[in-house]
CSV table of C-alpha atoms and ligand atoms in Angstrom, one decimal:
chain,number,residue,atom,x,y,z
E,973,UNK,CA,107.7,81.7,87.9
E,974,UNK,CA,109.7,78.6,89.0
E,975,UNK,CA,110.9,78.3,85.4
E,976,UNK,CA,112.4,81.8,85.8
E,977,UNK,CA,114.4,80.7,88.8
E,978,UNK,CA,115.8,77.7,87.0
E,979,UNK,CA,116.6,79.8,83.9
E,980,UNK,CA,118.4,82.4,86.1
E,981,UNK,CA,120.3,79.5,87.8
E,982,UNK,CA,121.5,78.3,84.3
E,983,UNK,CA,122.6,81.8,83.4
E,984,UNK,CA,124.4,82.3,86.8
E,985,UNK,CA,126.2,79.0,86.6
E,986,UNK,CA,127.2,79.7,83.0
E,987,UNK,CA,128.6,83.2,84.0
E,988,UNK,CA,130.6,81.7,86.9
E,989,UNK,CA,132.1,79.0,84.7
E,990,UNK,CA,133.0,81.7,82.1
E,991,UNK,CA,134.8,83.8,84.7
E,992,UNK,CA,136.6,80.8,86.2
E,993,UNK,CA,136.4,77.3,84.7
E,994,UNK,CA,137.4,75.7,88.0
E,995,UNK,CA,135.0,77.6,90.1
E,996,UNK,CA,132.5,74.8,90.9
E,997,UNK,CA,135.2,72.1,91.1
E,998,UNK,CA,137.0,74.0,93.7
E,999,UNK,CA,133.9,74.9,95.7
E,1000,UNK,CA,132.6,71.3,95.6
E,1001,UNK,CA,135.8,70.0,97.2
E,1002,UNK,CA,135.7,72.1,100.4
E,1003,UNK,CA,134.3,75.1,102.2
E,1004,UNK,CA,136.4,77.3,104.4
E,1005,UNK,CA,134.2,80.1,105.7
E,1006,UNK,CA,135.6,82.4,108.4
E,1007,UNK,CA,132.2,83.5,109.5
E,1008,UNK,CA,129.1,82.0,111.0
E,1009,UNK,CA,126.0,84.2,110.4
E,1010,UNK,CA,123.0,83.9,112.7
E,1011,UNK,CA,120.3,86.1,111.1
E,1012,UNK,CA,116.6,86.7,110.7
E,1013,UNK,CA,114.6,84.6,108.2
E,1014,UNK,CA,113.4,87.9,106.7
E,1015,UNK,CA,113.8,87.7,102.9
E,1016,UNK,CA,115.2,91.3,102.8
E,1017,UNK,CA,118.3,90.4,104.9
E,1018,UNK,CA,120.3,87.8,102.9
E,1019,UNK,CA,123.7,87.4,104.5
E,1020,UNK,CA,125.8,86.9,101.4
E,1021,UNK,CA,124.2,89.7,99.5
E,1022,UNK,CA,124.4,92.5,102.1
E,1023,UNK,CA,128.0,91.6,103.1
E,1024,UNK,CA,129.3,91.1,99.6
E,1025,UNK,CA,130.4,87.5,100.4
E,1026,UNK,CA,130.7,84.8,97.8
E,1027,UNK,CA,129.5,81.2,98.1
E,1028,UNK,CA,131.8,79.4,100.5
E,1029,UNK,CA,132.6,82.4,102.5
E,1030,UNK,CA,129.9,82.4,105.2
E,1031,UNK,CA,128.1,79.6,107.0
E,1032,UNK,CA,124.5,80.7,107.6
E,1033,UNK,CA,121.8,79.9,110.1
E,1034,UNK,CA,118.5,81.9,110.0
E,1035,UNK,CA,115.4,81.8,112.1
E,1036,UNK,CA,112.6,84.2,113.0
E,1037,UNK,CA,114.1,87.2,114.8
E,1038,UNK,CA,117.6,85.7,114.9
E,1039,UNK,CA,117.1,84.0,118.3
E,1040,UNK,CA,119.5,81.8,120.3
E,1041,UNK,CA,117.3,79.3,122.2
E,1042,UNK,CA,119.5,77.2,124.4
E,1043,UNK,CA,117.6,74.0,123.5
E,1044,UNK,CA,117.5,74.6,119.8
E,1045,UNK,CA,119.2,71.5,118.3
E,1046,UNK,CA,119.2,73.0,114.9
E,1047,UNK,CA,121.2,76.1,116.0
E,1048,UNK,CA,123.4,74.1,118.3
E,1049,UNK,CA,124.3,71.6,115.6
E,1050,UNK,CA,125.1,74.5,113.2
E,1051,UNK,CA,127.2,76.2,115.9
E,1052,UNK,CA,129.1,73.1,116.8
E,1053,UNK,CA,129.9,72.2,113.2
E,1054,UNK,CA,130.9,75.8,112.4
E,1055,UNK,CA,133.2,76.1,115.4
E,1056,UNK,CA,134.7,72.5,115.6
E,1057,UNK,CA,134.8,71.4,112.0
E,1058,UNK,CA,134.9,74.6,109.9
E,1059,UNK,CA,136.9,76.6,112.4
E,1060,UNK,CA,135.1,79.9,111.9
E,1061,UNK,CA,136.8,82.8,113.6
E,1062,UNK,CA,133.8,85.1,113.9
E,1063,UNK,CA,130.1,84.6,114.7
E,1064,UNK,CA,127.8,87.4,113.8
E,1065,UNK,CA,124.3,87.7,115.2
E,1066,UNK,CA,122.7,90.1,112.8
E,1067,UNK,CA,119.2,91.4,113.4
E,1068,UNK,CA,117.4,94.2,111.6
E,1069,UNK,CA,115.3,97.2,112.3
E,1070,UNK,CA,111.6,96.8,111.5
E,1071,UNK,CA,111.8,93.1,112.4
E,1072,UNK,CA,108.3,91.5,112.2
E,1073,UNK,CA,109.3,89.0,114.8
E,1074,UNK,CA,110.1,91.7,117.3
E,1075,UNK,CA,106.8,93.5,116.5
E,1076,UNK,CA,104.8,90.3,116.8
E,1077,UNK,CA,106.4,89.5,120.2
E,1078,UNK,CA,105.2,92.8,121.6
E,1079,UNK,CA,101.8,93.5,119.9
E,1080,UNK,CA,99.7,91.6,122.4
E,1081,UNK,CA,98.0,89.5,119.8
E,1082,UNK,CA,98.1,85.7,119.4
E,1083,UNK,CA,100.0,84.4,116.3
E,1084,UNK,CA,100.3,80.7,117.0
E,1085,UNK,CA,103.4,78.6,117.6
E,1086,UNK,CA,105.6,81.6,116.9
E,1087,UNK,CA,104.4,83.1,120.2
E,1088,UNK,CA,106.4,80.4,122.0
E,1089,UNK,CA,109.4,81.0,119.8
E,1090,UNK,CA,109.4,84.8,120.5
E,1091,UNK,CA,109.2,84.5,124.3
E,1092,UNK,CA,113.0,85.4,124.7
E,1093,UNK,CA,112.2,88.8,123.2
E,1094,UNK,CA,109.5,89.5,125.8
E,1095,UNK,CA,111.9,88.4,128.4
E,1096,UNK,CA,114.5,91.0,127.1
E,1097,UNK,CA,111.7,93.6,127.1
E,1098,UNK,CA,110.8,92.8,130.7
E,1099,UNK,CA,114.5,93.0,131.8
E,1100,UNK,CA,114.8,96.4,130.1
E,1101,UNK,CA,111.4,97.8,131.0
E,1102,UNK,CA,112.8,101.1,132.5
E,1103,UNK,CA,115.0,101.8,129.5
E,1104,UNK,CA,112.3,101.0,127.0
E,1105,UNK,CA,109.6,103.0,128.8
E,1106,UNK,CA,111.6,106.2,128.4
E,1107,UNK,CA,111.2,105.9,124.6
E,1108,UNK,CA,108.0,107.6,123.5
E,1109,UNK,CA,107.9,106.8,119.8
E,1110,UNK,CA,106.7,103.2,119.3
E,1111,UNK,CA,108.9,102.5,116.2
E,1112,UNK,CA,112.0,103.8,118.0
E,1113,UNK,CA,111.1,101.7,121.1
E,1114,UNK,CA,110.8,98.5,118.9
E,1115,UNK,CA,114.1,99.3,117.3
E,1116,UNK,CA,115.8,99.7,120.7
E,1117,UNK,CA,114.3,96.4,121.7
E,1118,UNK,CA,115.7,94.9,118.5
E,1119,UNK,CA,119.2,96.1,119.5
E,1120,UNK,CA,118.8,94.8,123.1
E,1121,UNK,CA,117.6,91.4,121.8
E,1122,UNK,CA,120.6,91.1,119.5
E,1123,UNK,CA,123.0,91.8,122.5
E,1124,UNK,CA,121.1,89.2,124.6
E,1125,UNK,CA,121.6,86.6,121.8
E,1126,UNK,CA,125.3,87.4,121.7
E,1127,UNK,CA,125.4,86.9,125.4
E,1128,UNK,CA,123.4,83.6,125.2
E,1129,UNK,CA,125.8,82.3,122.5
E,1130,UNK,CA,128.8,83.1,124.7
E,1131,UNK,CA,127.3,81.0,127.5
E,1132,UNK,CA,126.8,77.9,125.4
E,1133,UNK,CA,129.0,74.9,126.4
E,1134,UNK,CA,130.2,74.8,122.7
E,1135,UNK,CA,131.6,78.4,122.8
E,1136,UNK,CA,132.8,78.1,126.4
E,1137,UNK,CA,134.7,74.9,125.5
E,1138,UNK,CA,136.2,76.5,122.4
E,1139,UNK,CA,137.5,79.5,124.5
E,1140,UNK,CA,138.8,77.3,127.2
E,1141,UNK,CA,140.9,75.5,124.6
E,1142,UNK,CA,142.2,78.9,123.5
E,1143,UNK,CA,140.4,79.0,120.1
E,1144,UNK,CA,140.4,82.4,118.5
E,1145,UNK,CA,136.7,83.1,118.2
E,1146,UNK,CA,134.7,86.2,118.6
E,1147,UNK,CA,131.0,86.9,118.7
E,1148,UNK,CA,129.5,90.1,117.3
E,1149,UNK,CA,126.1,91.8,117.4
E,1150,UNK,CA,125.1,93.7,114.3
E,1151,UNK,CA,121.9,95.4,113.2
E,1152,UNK,CA,120.9,96.0,109.6
E,1153,UNK,CA,118.7,98.9,108.4
E,1154,UNK,CA,116.1,97.9,105.9
E,1155,UNK,CA,115.7,101.5,104.9
E,1156,UNK,CA,119.3,102.3,104.1
E,1157,UNK,CA,121.0,98.9,103.6
E,1158,UNK,CA,123.6,99.6,106.2
E,1159,UNK,CA,124.9,97.4,109.0
E,1160,UNK,CA,125.8,98.9,112.3
E,1161,UNK,CA,128.0,97.2,114.9
E,1162,UNK,CA,126.3,97.3,118.3
E,1163,UNK,CA,129.6,97.0,120.2
E,1164,UNK,CA,128.4,94.1,122.3
E,1165,UNK,CA,131.2,91.7,121.2
E,1166,UNK,CA,132.4,88.8,123.1
E,1167,UNK,CA,136.0,87.7,122.7
E,1168,UNK,CA,137.5,84.6,124.3
E,1169,UNK,CA,136.4,85.0,127.9
E,1170,UNK,CA,135.7,81.5,129.3
E,1171,UNK,CA,133.7,81.7,132.5
E,1172,UNK,CA,135.7,80.9,135.6
E,1173,UNK,CA,139.1,81.4,133.9
A,2607,CO,CO1,113.2,89.9,111.2
């Protein structure tokens, strides 16, 4: 099976060179993505594929259930590099309906280390208990929690010192919350954007 991957890679690189002989030379010299994508690790939600973006066009960070933990050095390093060095203009937090991470956070079972990772989802659920309790269908309720969690991650990103500092210096930078539908392949904008509003200014 791994041989298949390497064969497919050979064919892909050959096609790219055929379309544009300078393609790899140009890409190897620099990347100038306008977007930072923070998405779920789920194999069905690949940033480049679902947005039609080519290599070099989106900087990507993925973790289980697209969460923004304030002490996550991995995410913070990606964020700082994307904002300060690459100069991305848009940060997109994209979750997806039917997210296994959201389900695991709420099913009452023990899954291991990931239970610690998923705690922010339970916090969001607790903060929105009234709203969620009005939804009878369990699938619809999980999907609503999925949307609420995405909005909470957008909010958490906007409060990081990295973003606050960028906004204070007048950087044009917006944060968006999107949700992807596994069953129809469509992305919906959740209208929870944050645009350059440094706290206290
Ligand atoms: Co997921």
